CSV table of C-alpha atoms and ligand atoms in Angstrom, one decimal:
chain,number,residue,atom,x,y,z
A,1,UNK,CA,21.4,15.0,-4.6
A,2,UNK,CA,21.4,13.6,-1.1
A,3,UNK,CA,24.3,14.6,1.2
A,4,UNK,CA,24.1,11.8,3.7
A,5,UNK,CA,23.5,8.2,3.2
A,6,UNK,CA,21.8,6.0,5.8
A,7,UNK,CA,23.1,6.6,9.3
A,8,UNK,CA,26.8,5.7,9.2
A,9,UNK,CA,28.3,4.1,12.2
A,10,UNK,CA,31.0,6.5,13.5
A,11,UNK,CA,33.2,3.8,14.8
A,12,UNK,CA,33.2,1.5,11.8
A,13,UNK,CA,32.3,4.0,9.1
A,14,UNK,CA,29.8,1.4,8.0
A,15,UNK,CA,26.4,1.8,6.5
A,16,UNK,CA,24.5,-1.3,7.4
A,17,UNK,CA,21.7,-1.9,5.0
A,18,UNK,CA,18.4,-3.2,6.4
A,19,UNK,CA,16.2,-5.3,4.3
A,20,UNK,CA,12.7,-6.7,4.9
A,21,UNK,CA,12.0,-9.9,3.0
A,22,UNK,CA,8.3,-10.5,2.9
A,23,UNK,CA,5.9,-13.1,1.5
A,24,UNK,CA,2.6,-11.6,0.7
A,25,UNK,CA,-0.4,-13.6,-0.3
A,26,UNK,CA,-1.3,-17.2,0.1
A,27,UNK,CA,1.5,-19.4,-1.3
A,28,UNK,CA,3.1,-21.4,1.3
A,29,UNK,CA,6.6,-21.9,-0.2
A,30,UNK,CA,9.3,-19.8,1.4
A,31,UNK,CA,12.5,-21.7,0.5
A,32,UNK,CA,13.4,-19.0,-2.0
A,33,UNK,CA,12.7,-16.2,0.6
A,34,UNK,CA,14.8,-18.0,3.1
A,35,UNK,CA,17.7,-18.5,0.7
A,36,UNK,CA,17.7,-14.8,-0.1
A,37,UNK,CA,17.5,-13.9,3.6
A,38,UNK,CA,20.6,-15.9,4.3
A,39,UNK,CA,22.5,-14.7,1.3
A,40,UNK,CA,21.9,-11.0,2.2
A,41,UNK,CA,22.9,-11.7,5.8
A,42,UNK,CA,26.1,-13.3,4.6
A,43,UNK,CA,26.7,-10.2,2.5
A,44,UNK,CA,26.6,-8.1,5.7
A,45,UNK,CA,23.1,-6.8,5.7
A,46,UNK,CA,20.5,-6.9,8.5
A,47,UNK,CA,17.6,-8.9,7.2
A,48,UNK,CA,14.1,-9.2,8.7
A,49,UNK,CA,12.1,-12.1,7.4
A,50,UNK,CA,8.4,-11.7,8.0
A,51,UNK,CA,7.2,-15.2,7.6
A,52,UNK,CA,4.4,-16.4,5.4
A,53,UNK,CA,1.0,-15.1,4.6
A,54,UNK,CA,1.6,-11.4,5.1
A,55,UNK,CA,-1.0,-8.8,4.1
A,56,UNK,CA,0.1,-5.6,2.4
A,57,UNK,CA,-0.7,-3.7,5.6
A,58,UNK,CA,1.4,-6.0,7.7
A,59,UNK,CA,4.3,-5.6,5.3
A,60,UNK,CA,4.1,-1.8,5.3
A,61,UNK,CA,3.8,-1.7,9.1
A,62,UNK,CA,6.9,-3.9,9.4
A,63,UNK,CA,8.8,-1.8,6.9
A,64,UNK,CA,7.9,1.4,8.8
A,65,UNK,CA,8.7,0.1,12.3
A,66,UNK,CA,11.9,-1.7,11.3
A,67,UNK,CA,13.0,1.4,9.2
A,68,UNK,CA,14.3,-0.7,6.3
A,69,UNK,CA,15.9,0.6,3.2
A,70,UNK,CA,14.7,-2.2,1.0
A,71,UNK,CA,11.6,-4.4,0.8
A,72,UNK,CA,12.0,-7.7,-1.1
A,73,UNK,CA,8.8,-9.4,-2.0
A,74,UNK,CA,8.8,-13.1,-2.8
A,75,UNK,CA,5.8,-14.2,-4.7
A,76,UNK,CA,5.2,-17.7,-6.3
A,77,UNK,CA,1.4,-17.7,-6.3
A,78,UNK,CA,1.0,-15.8,-9.6
A,79,UNK,CA,-0.9,-13.0,-7.8
A,80,UNK,CA,1.9,-10.5,-8.2
A,81,UNK,CA,-0.2,-8.2,-10.5
A,82,UNK,CA,-2.5,-7.5,-7.7
A,83,UNK,CA,-0.3,-8.0,-4.6
A,84,UNK,CA,2.6,-5.8,-5.7
A,85,UNK,CA,0.6,-2.6,-6.4
A,86,UNK,CA,-1.2,-3.1,-3.1
A,87,UNK,CA,2.0,-3.4,-1.1
A,88,UNK,CA,3.4,-0.3,-2.9
A,89,UNK,CA,0.4,1.8,-2.2
A,90,UNK,CA,0.5,0.7,1.5
A,91,UNK,CA,4.2,1.7,1.6
A,92,UNK,CA,3.4,5.1,0.1
A,93,UNK,CA,0.5,5.6,2.5
A,94,UNK,CA,3.0,5.1,5.3
A,95,UNK,CA,5.4,7.7,4.0
A,96,UNK,CA,7.8,5.0,2.7
A,97,UNK,CA,8.0,6.1,-0.9
A,98,UNK,CA,11.8,6.1,-0.9
A,99,UNK,CA,12.1,2.5,0.0
A,100,UNK,CA,13.6,0.3,-2.7
A,101,UNK,CA,11.2,-2.4,-3.7
A,102,UNK,CA,12.4,-5.5,-5.5
A,103,UNK,CA,10.4,-8.6,-6.4
A,104,UNK,CA,11.5,-12.2,-6.7
A,105,UNK,CA,9.7,-15.4,-7.8
A,106,UNK,CA,7.9,-16.7,-10.7
A,107,UNK,CA,7.2,-13.5,-12.7
A,108,UNK,CA,6.5,-14.0,-16.4
A,109,UNK,CA,8.5,-11.6,-18.7
A,110,UNK,CA,5.3,-10.1,-19.9
A,111,UNK,CA,4.4,-8.8,-16.4
A,112,UNK,CA,7.8,-7.3,-15.6
A,113,UNK,CA,7.1,-3.9,-17.2
A,114,UNK,CA,3.8,-3.6,-15.4
A,115,UNK,CA,5.7,-4.1,-12.1
A,116,UNK,CA,8.3,-1.4,-13.0
A,117,UNK,CA,5.4,1.0,-13.8
A,118,UNK,CA,3.9,0.7,-10.3
A,119,UNK,CA,7.3,1.4,-8.7
A,120,UNK,CA,9.2,-1.8,-8.5
A,121,UNK,CA,13.0,-1.2,-9.1
A,122,UNK,CA,14.1,-4.7,-10.0
A,123,UNK,CA,12.6,-8.1,-10.7
A,124,UNK,CA,14.6,-11.2,-10.0
A,125,UNK,CA,13.1,-14.2,-11.8
A,126,UNK,CA,13.9,-17.8,-11.3
A,127,UNK,CA,17.6,-18.6,-11.9
A,128,UNK,CA,18.8,-15.1,-11.0
A,129,UNK,CA,22.3,-15.5,-9.5
A,130,UNK,CA,22.2,-14.5,-5.8
A,131,UNK,CA,25.3,-12.3,-6.4
A,132,UNK,CA,23.3,-10.2,-8.9
A,133,UNK,CA,20.5,-9.5,-6.4
A,134,UNK,CA,23.0,-8.7,-3.7
A,135,UNK,CA,25.0,-6.3,-5.7
A,136,UNK,CA,21.8,-4.6,-7.1
A,137,UNK,CA,20.5,-4.1,-3.5
A,138,UNK,CA,23.9,-2.8,-2.3
A,139,UNK,CA,24.2,-0.3,-5.2
A,140,UNK,CA,20.6,0.9,-5.1
A,141,UNK,CA,19.6,1.1,-1.4
A,142,UNK,CA,18.4,4.7,-1.0
A,143,UNK,CA,20.2,7.4,0.9
A,144,UNK,CA,19.0,9.5,3.8
A,145,UNK,CA,19.3,13.1,4.7
A,146,UNK,CA,17.9,13.2,8.3
A,147,UNK,CA,18.2,16.3,10.3
A,148,UNK,CA,17.6,16.4,14.1
B,1,UNK,CA,10.1,19.4,6.6
B,2,UNK,CA,10.5,19.3,10.3
B,3,UNK,CA,13.5,17.6,11.9
B,4,UNK,CA,13.3,14.2,13.4
B,5,UNK,CA,13.1,15.4,17.0
B,6,UNK,CA,10.1,17.6,16.4
B,7,UNK,CA,8.3,14.9,14.5
B,8,UNK,CA,9.2,12.4,17.3
B,9,UNK,CA,7.8,14.7,19.9
B,10,UNK,CA,4.6,14.9,17.8
B,11,UNK,CA,4.3,11.2,18.0
B,12,UNK,CA,5.4,10.5,14.5
B,13,UNK,CA,6.1,6.7,14.2
B,14,UNK,CA,8.5,7.1,11.3
B,15,UNK,CA,10.6,9.6,13.2
B,16,UNK,CA,10.7,7.1,16.1
B,17,UNK,CA,11.8,4.3,13.7
B,18,UNK,CA,14.5,6.5,12.1
B,19,UNK,CA,15.8,7.7,15.4
B,20,UNK,CA,16.2,4.1,16.5
B,21,UNK,CA,18.4,3.5,13.3
B,22,UNK,CA,20.5,6.4,14.3
B,23,UNK,CA,20.9,5.0,17.8
B,24,UNK,CA,21.9,1.6,16.3
B,25,UNK,CA,24.5,3.3,14.2
B,26,UNK,CA,25.7,5.4,17.0
B,27,UNK,CA,25.5,8.6,15.0
B,28,UNK,CA,26.1,12.2,16.3
B,29,UNK,CA,22.4,12.8,15.6
B,30,UNK,CA,21.5,10.0,18.0
B,31,UNK,CA,23.7,11.4,20.7
B,32,UNK,CA,22.1,14.8,20.4
B,33,UNK,CA,18.6,13.4,20.3
B,34,UNK,CA,19.1,11.3,23.4
B,35,UNK,CA,20.4,14.3,25.3
B,36,UNK,CA,17.3,16.2,24.3
B,37,UNK,CA,15.1,13.4,25.4
B,38,UNK,CA,16.8,12.3,28.6
B,39,UNK,CA,14.4,14.0,30.9
B,40,UNK,CA,11.4,12.5,29.2
B,41,UNK,CA,12.5,9.0,30.2
B,42,UNK,CA,11.7,7.0,33.3
B,43,UNK,CA,8.0,6.4,33.0
B,44,UNK,CA,8.0,3.1,31.0
B,45,UNK,CA,8.1,-0.2,32.7
B,46,UNK,CA,11.1,-1.9,31.1
B,47,UNK,CA,10.8,-5.6,31.1
B,48,UNK,CA,13.5,-8.0,30.2
B,49,UNK,CA,12.6,-11.4,28.6
B,50,UNK,CA,15.4,-13.9,28.4
B,51,UNK,CA,16.0,-17.6,28.4
B,52,UNK,CA,17.6,-20.3,26.3
B,53,UNK,CA,17.1,-20.6,22.5
B,54,UNK,CA,13.7,-22.1,21.7
B,55,UNK,CA,12.2,-21.7,25.1
B,56,UNK,CA,9.3,-19.9,23.6
B,57,UNK,CA,10.3,-16.3,24.3
B,58,UNK,CA,8.8,-14.9,21.1
B,59,UNK,CA,5.6,-16.9,21.4
B,60,UNK,CA,5.3,-15.6,25.0
B,61,UNK,CA,6.0,-12.0,23.9
B,62,UNK,CA,3.3,-12.4,21.2
B,63,UNK,CA,0.7,-13.4,23.8
B,64,UNK,CA,2.0,-10.9,26.3
B,65,UNK,CA,1.5,-8.1,23.8
B,66,UNK,CA,-2.0,-9.2,22.9
B,67,UNK,CA,-3.2,-9.4,26.5
B,68,UNK,CA,-1.5,-6.2,27.4
B,69,UNK,CA,-3.3,-4.4,24.6
B,70,UNK,CA,-6.6,-5.7,25.9
B,71,UNK,CA,-5.9,-3.8,29.1
B,72,UNK,CA,-5.3,-0.6,27.1
B,73,UNK,CA,-1.6,-0.2,27.8
B,74,UNK,CA,0.8,0.6,24.9
B,75,UNK,CA,3.8,-1.6,24.4
B,76,UNK,CA,7.0,-1.7,22.4
B,77,UNK,CA,9.0,-4.9,21.8
B,78,UNK,CA,12.7,-4.8,21.1
B,79,UNK,CA,13.9,-8.2,19.9
B,80,UNK,CA,17.7,-8.5,20.0
B,81,UNK,CA,19.4,-11.1,17.8
B,82,UNK,CA,23.1,-11.8,17.5
B,83,UNK,CA,25.1,-10.3,14.6
B,84,UNK,CA,27.0,-12.8,12.6
B,85,UNK,CA,30.7,-12.4,13.6
B,86,UNK,CA,31.7,-13.4,10.1
B,87,UNK,CA,29.8,-11.2,7.8
B,88,UNK,CA,28.6,-8.5,10.2
B,89,UNK,CA,25.1,-9.2,8.9
B,90,UNK,CA,22.1,-10.6,10.9
B,91,UNK,CA,18.9,-12.5,10.3
B,92,UNK,CA,16.2,-10.9,12.4
B,93,UNK,CA,13.7,-13.5,11.5
B,94,UNK,CA,12.0,-13.6,14.7
B,95,UNK,CA,9.7,-10.7,14.2
B,96,UNK,CA,6.6,-11.8,15.9
B,97,UNK,CA,3.6,-11.9,13.7
B,98,UNK,CA,0.5,-10.4,15.1
B,99,UNK,CA,-2.0,-10.9,12.4
B,100,UNK,CA,-4.7,-8.8,14.0
B,101,UNK,CA,-2.5,-5.9,15.2
B,102,UNK,CA,-1.0,-4.3,12.1
B,103,UNK,CA,-3.3,-1.3,12.5
B,104,UNK,CA,-2.7,-0.9,16.2
B,105,UNK,CA,-0.6,2.2,16.9
B,106,UNK,CA,-0.3,1.0,20.5
B,107,UNK,CA,2.1,-1.7,19.5
B,108,UNK,CA,5.6,-1.2,18.1
B,109,UNK,CA,7.9,-4.1,17.1
B,110,UNK,CA,11.5,-3.6,16.4
B,111,UNK,CA,14.3,-6.1,15.7
B,112,UNK,CA,17.8,-5.2,16.5
B,113,UNK,CA,21.1,-6.9,15.8
B,114,UNK,CA,23.5,-7.0,18.7
B,115,UNK,CA,26.4,-5.9,16.6
B,116,UNK,CA,28.7,-7.1,19.3
B,117,UNK,CA,31.1,-9.9,18.8
B,118,UNK,CA,32.1,-10.3,22.4
B,119,UNK,CA,28.7,-11.0,23.8
B,120,UNK,CA,26.7,-8.7,25.9
B,121,UNK,CA,24.0,-6.2,25.2
B,122,UNK,CA,25.3,-3.3,23.1
B,123,UNK,CA,25.1,0.3,24.0
B,124,UNK,CA,22.5,0.6,21.3
B,125,UNK,CA,20.1,-1.5,23.4
B,126,UNK,CA,20.3,1.0,26.2
B,127,UNK,CA,19.8,3.9,23.8
B,128,UNK,CA,16.9,2.3,22.0
B,129,UNK,CA,15.2,1.6,25.3
B,130,UNK,CA,15.6,5.3,26.3
B,131,UNK,CA,14.0,6.3,23.0
B,132,UNK,CA,11.1,4.0,23.3
B,133,UNK,CA,10.5,5.1,26.8
B,134,UNK,CA,10.6,8.8,25.8
B,135,UNK,CA,8.2,8.1,23.0
B,136,UNK,CA,5.7,7.3,25.7
B,137,UNK,CA,5.1,3.5,25.6
B,138,UNK,CA,3.8,2.2,28.9
B,139,UNK,CA,5.8,-1.0,28.6
B,140,UNK,CA,9.1,-1.7,26.8
B,141,UNK,CA,9.7,-5.4,26.5
B,142,UNK,CA,13.2,-6.5,25.5
B,143,UNK,CA,13.7,-10.1,24.2
B,144,UNK,CA,17.3,-11.4,24.2
B,145,UNK,CA,18.6,-15.0,23.9
B,146,UNK,CA,20.1,-16.0,27.1
B,147,UNK,CA,23.8,-16.5,26.5
B,148,UNK,CA,25.9,-15.6,29.5
B,149,UNK,CA,26.8,-11.9,29.3
B,150,UNK,CA,23.4,-10.9,27.8
B,151,UNK,CA,21.6,-12.1,30.9
B,152,UNK,CA,23.7,-9.9,33.2
B,153,UNK,CA,23.2,-6.9,31.0
B,154,UNK,CA,19.5,-7.3,30.7
B,155,UNK,CA,19.3,-7.1,34.5
B,156,UNK,CA,21.1,-3.8,34.3
B,157,UNK,CA,18.7,-2.5,31.6
B,158,UNK,CA,15.4,-3.7,32.8
B,159,UNK,CA,13.2,-2.8,35.8
B,160,UNK,CA,11.9,-6.4,35.9
B,161,UNK,CA,13.6,-9.4,34.4
B,162,UNK,CA,11.6,-12.6,33.5
B,163,UNK,CA,13.6,-15.7,32.8
B,164,UNK,CA,11.9,-18.4,30.8
B,165,UNK,CA,12.7,-22.1,31.3
B,166,UNK,CA,11.1,-25.2,29.9
B,167,UNK,CA,10.1,-28.5,31.5
B,168,UNK,CA,13.0,-30.9,31.8
B,169,UNK,CA,15.0,-31.4,35.0
B,170,UNK,CA,18.4,-31.1,33.4
B,171,UNK,CA,17.9,-27.6,32.1
B,172,UNK,CA,16.6,-26.1,35.3
B,173,UNK,CA,19.4,-27.7,37.3
B,174,UNK,CA,21.9,-26.2,34.8
B,175,UNK,CA,20.3,-22.8,35.3
B,176,UNK,CA,20.6,-23.2,39.1
B,177,UNK,CA,24.2,-24.2,38.8
B,178,UNK,CA,25.1,-21.5,36.4
B,179,UNK,CA,23.7,-18.9,38.7
B,180,UNK,CA,21.4,-17.6,36.0
B,181,UNK,CA,18.5,-17.5,38.5
B,182,UNK,CA,20.2,-14.7,40.3
B,183,UNK,CA,19.1,-12.2,37.7
B,184,UNK,CA,15.5,-13.2,37.5
B,185,UNK,CA,12.7,-11.2,39.2
B,186,UNK,CA,10.1,-13.6,37.8
B,187,UNK,CA,10.7,-17.2,36.7
B,188,UNK,CA,8.5,-18.6,34.0
B,189,UNK,CA,8.2,-22.3,33.1
B,190,UNK,CA,6.9,-22.2,29.6
B,191,UNK,CA,5.5,-25.2,27.6
B,192,UNK,CA,3.6,-26.3,30.8
B,193,UNK,CA,1.6,-28.6,28.4
B,194,UNK,CA,4.7,-30.8,28.2
B,195,UNK,CA,5.6,-33.5,30.7
B,196,UNK,CA,7.7,-32.7,33.6
B,197,UNK,CA,6.5,-29.1,34.1
B,198,UNK,CA,5.3,-29.6,37.7
B,199,UNK,CA,8.7,-31.0,38.6
B,200,UNK,CA,10.5,-28.2,37.0
B,201,UNK,CA,8.4,-25.6,38.9
B,202,UNK,CA,9.1,-27.4,42.1
B,203,UNK,CA,12.8,-27.5,41.6
B,204,UNK,CA,13.0,-23.9,40.7
B,205,UNK,CA,10.9,-22.9,43.7
B,206,UNK,CA,13.4,-24.6,46.0
B,207,UNK,CA,16.2,-22.4,44.5
B,208,UNK,CA,14.7,-19.0,44.1
B,209,UNK,CA,16.1,-16.2,46.1
B,210,UNK,CA,14.5,-13.8,48.4
B,211,UNK,CA,15.9,-10.3,47.9
B,212,UNK,CA,17.3,-8.9,51.1
B,213,UNK,CA,16.9,-5.3,50.0
B,214,UNK,CA,13.3,-5.5,48.7
B,215,UNK,CA,11.9,-8.5,50.3
B,216,UNK,CA,10.7,-9.8,46.9
B,217,UNK,CA,10.5,-13.5,46.7
B,218,UNK,CA,10.9,-14.6,43.1
B,219,UNK,CA,7.7,-16.2,41.9
B,220,UNK,CA,7.7,-19.3,39.6
B,221,UNK,CA,4.8,-19.3,37.2
B,222,UNK,CA,3.8,-22.1,34.7
B,223,UNK,CA,2.5,-20.9,31.4
B,224,UNK,CA,1.5,-22.2,28.0
B,225,UNK,CA,2.4,-19.4,25.6
B,226,UNK,CA,1.0,-21.2,22.6
B,227,UNK,CA,-2.5,-21.0,24.1
B,228,UNK,CA,-2.1,-18.0,26.3
B,229,UNK,CA,-2.7,-19.9,29.4
B,230,UNK,CA,-1.2,-18.3,32.5
B,231,UNK,CA,-0.2,-15.1,30.7
B,232,UNK,CA,-2.8,-13.0,32.5
B,233,UNK,CA,-1.3,-14.1,35.9
B,234,UNK,CA,2.2,-13.4,34.6
B,235,UNK,CA,1.2,-9.9,33.6
B,236,UNK,CA,-0.3,-9.1,37.0
B,237,UNK,CA,2.8,-10.6,38.7
B,238,UNK,CA,5.1,-8.3,36.6
B,239,UNK,CA,2.9,-5.3,37.6
B,240,UNK,CA,3.2,-6.3,41.2
B,241,UNK,CA,6.9,-6.3,40.9
B,242,UNK,CA,6.9,-2.9,39.4
B,243,UNK,CA,4.6,-1.6,42.1
B,244,UNK,CA,6.7,-3.1,44.8
B,245,UNK,CA,10.0,-1.6,43.5
B,246,UNK,CA,8.5,1.8,42.8
B,247,UNK,CA,7.2,2.0,46.4
B,248,UNK,CA,10.6,1.2,47.8
B,249,UNK,CA,12.1,4.6,47.2
B,250,UNK,CA,15.7,3.8,48.2
B,251,UNK,CA,15.7,0.5,46.2
B,252,UNK,CA,14.3,2.3,43.1
B,253,UNK,CA,16.8,5.1,43.4
B,254,UNK,CA,19.8,2.7,43.6
B,255,UNK,CA,18.5,0.7,40.6
B,256,UNK,CA,18.0,3.8,38.5
B,257,UNK,CA,21.4,5.1,39.4
B,258,UNK,CA,23.1,1.8,38.6
B,259,UNK,CA,21.5,1.8,35.2
B,260,UNK,CA,22.4,5.3,34.4
B,261,UNK,CA,26.0,4.7,35.7
B,262,UNK,CA,26.4,1.6,33.5
B,263,UNK,CA,25.0,3.4,30.4
B,264,UNK,CA,27.3,6.3,31.0
B,265,UNK,CA,30.2,4.0,31.5
B,266,UNK,CA,29.6,2.5,28.1
B,267,UNK,CA,29.4,5.9,26.5
B,268,UNK,CA,32.6,7.0,28.2
B,269,UNK,CA,34.4,3.9,27.0
B,270,UNK,CA,33.2,4.4,23.5
B,271,UNK,CA,34.5,8.0,23.4
B,272,UNK,CA,37.9,6.8,24.6
B,273,UNK,CA,37.9,4.0,22.1
B,274,UNK,CA,37.0,6.4,19.3
B,275,UNK,CA,39.8,8.7,20.3
B,276,UNK,CA,42.3,5.9,20.3
B,277,UNK,CA,41.2,4.8,16.9
B,278,UNK,CA,41.6,8.3,15.5
B,279,UNK,CA,45.0,8.8,17.0
B,280,UNK,CA,47.1,5.7,16.4
B,281,UNK,CA,49.9,6.5,18.8
B,282,UNK,CA,53.2,4.9,19.7
B,283,UNK,CA,56.6,4.4,18.1
B,284,UNK,CA,57.4,1.4,15.9
B,285,UNK,CA,60.1,0.0,18.1
B,286,UNK,CA,58.0,0.0,21.3
B,287,UNK,CA,57.3,-3.2,23.3
B,288,UNK,CA,55.6,-1.9,26.4
B,289,UNK,CA,51.8,-2.0,26.2
B,290,UNK,CA,51.4,-0.4,29.6
B,291,UNK,CA,53.4,2.6,28.6
B,292,UNK,CA,51.4,2.9,25.4
B,293,UNK,CA,48.1,2.8,27.3
B,294,UNK,CA,49.4,5.5,29.6
B,295,UNK,CA,50.1,7.6,26.5
B,296,UNK,CA,46.7,7.0,25.1
B,297,UNK,CA,45.0,8.1,28.3
B,298,UNK,CA,47.2,11.2,28.5
B,299,UNK,CA,46.5,12.1,24.9
B,300,UNK,CA,42.7,11.6,25.6
B,301,UNK,CA,42.7,13.8,28.6
B,302,UNK,CA,44.7,16.5,26.9
B,303,UNK,CA,42.3,16.5,23.9
B,304,UNK,CA,39.3,16.7,26.2
B,305,UNK,CA,40.6,19.5,28.4
B,306,UNK,CA,41.7,21.5,25.4
B,307,UNK,CA,38.1,21.3,23.9
B,308,UNK,CA,34.8,22.4,25.3
B,309,UNK,CA,33.3,19.0,26.4
B,310,UNK,CA,29.9,19.8,25.0
B,311,UNK,CA,31.2,20.6,21.5
B,312,UNK,CA,33.5,17.6,21.2
B,313,UNK,CA,30.7,15.3,20.0
B,314,UNK,CA,30.2,17.5,17.0
B,315,UNK,CA,33.9,17.4,16.1
B,316,UNK,CA,33.6,13.7,15.6
B,317,UNK,CA,31.1,14.0,12.8
B,318,UNK,CA,31.9,11.4,10.1
B,319,UNK,CA,30.4,13.4,7.3
C,401,GTP,N1,4.2,-27.1,23.4
C,401,GTP,C1,4.5,-25.8,23.4
C,401,GTP,N2,5.3,-25.3,22.5
C,401,GTP,C2,5.5,-24.0,22.6
C,401,GTP,C3,5.0,-23.2,23.6
C,401,GTP,N3,5.5,-21.9,23.4
C,401,GTP,C4,6.3,-21.9,22.3
C,401,GTP,N4,6.3,-23.2,21.8
C,401,GTP,C5,7.0,-23.6,20.6
C,401,GTP,O1,8.4,-23.6,20.8
C,401,GTP,C6,9.1,-23.2,19.6
C,401,GTP,C7,10.1,-22.1,19.9
C,401,GTP,O2,9.3,-20.9,20.2
C,401,GTP,P1,9.9,-19.4,20.1
C,401,GTP,O3,8.9,-18.5,20.6
C,401,GTP,O4,10.4,-19.2,18.7
C,401,GTP,O5,11.1,-19.5,21.0
C,401,GTP,P2,12.3,-18.4,21.3
C,401,GTP,O6,12.7,-18.6,22.7
C,401,GTP,O7,11.8,-17.1,20.9
C,401,GTP,O8,13.4,-18.9,20.4
C,401,GTP,P3,14.7,-18.1,20.0
C,401,GTP,O9,14.3,-16.7,19.7
C,401,GTP,O10,15.2,-18.8,18.7
C,401,GTP,O11,15.7,-18.2,21.1
C,401,GTP,C8,8.1,-22.9,18.6
C,401,GTP,O12,7.9,-24.0,17.8
C,401,GTP,C9,6.8,-22.7,19.4
C,401,GTP,O13,5.7,-23.0,18.7
C,401,GTP,C10,4.2,-23.8,24.6
C,401,GTP,O14,3.7,-23.2,25.5
C,401,GTP,N5,3.9,-25.1,24.4
C,402,MG,MG1,12.7,-15.6,19.8
């Protein structure tokens, strides 16, 4: 078990969760991603939105530099079965295997298990209440045990 | 596994990213790391980039990074966005997208929430700049939205401040009136493809200052960040400013001392504030805030002199 969570602010005692919301692939619709970005911010998280058309390498690089706890992938193109494993292998190659990966968008039920198998922790399909996504992320953001 | 500091010193990018999180969260680990790294700082050219919302700062930063990399220099960008005073959260949506640079280890982009509700750059911005400097980046570029206090602080943090304006007489006159020009070492009129740019450049040139200590006369440059036009000249102007200041030994000394002093002052105030938070003093019936403040200060001094100063940081561990 981990002894220390993410760096805790000594003054406020707070553990501010950092989330990267990314849109991999070629679909140009980011309303959902933006709604999620705003909802997580309003829940007190620090959210970095990458913008559209991100490659798996760009997402992994952003997750690394920004030191996020959570990567949320928004995919509406139907290409999740190839994009998600690519993003996860890039994350792993960057040493980010402890980052929580969640996926939102139009994911058919029949594909959900495949995504869990490659390392996705949660899939939020259309109509998922924002509250559910927020509390899932809050409860499952990974801990840290950094030493100097 | 090695600790963060060893990995950082080995050039490990993840260790850099994680140390920055500790700095943002003001942890004990961050304090210890910064003390260990202090004498590795001072070689980066720290450039402040500020200006009103929508002036094109991020677009400019994007081009700036691209053209800087062409010259072989390494660069870190720290983009600071305000924290929501209501939720404490932040949208750091401004992460600049450099499609062709995701494999380039010479570029590091980090977004940071100001986490300050009263305005002004936080202590963490000073700490993060130290860490990026110690990591070895040639340039540390700090983007902040110009909003009063931030602009003053960026002048304390940066070696060179560039202030971005856009065409439109009204805005530049406002800037002149508000005294914002005072902090700029280089003035940039971005969106020079839009009407009124020449006029804005002319107005600003009439109002720029000439430093009495360094002799530097603030240049006004017109650029089009969206196409990259004028950025090469901007880069060489910023280099000139750095060369000029580093050659003027007394000027440079004063500036460094002021930055150090300001950073230390924030640290000292933080320690006092933490102490006060931990020791809620005072009697219920009291009405004299001055007397209470006096007591707080006395209690602080007593606590400090009772402890060894170097070990006190460890006593504050939250975990
Ligand atoms: N015409 C023109 N538009 C530009 C230029 N530079 C930036 N823009 C546009 O101006 C808008 C704002 O640009 P940003 O780079 O996001 O501005 P910013 O100063 O970073 O904005 P904030 O971070 O929100 O304060 C965008 O739509 C840019 O495309 C330019 O040189 N010419
Ligand atoms: Mg910006």
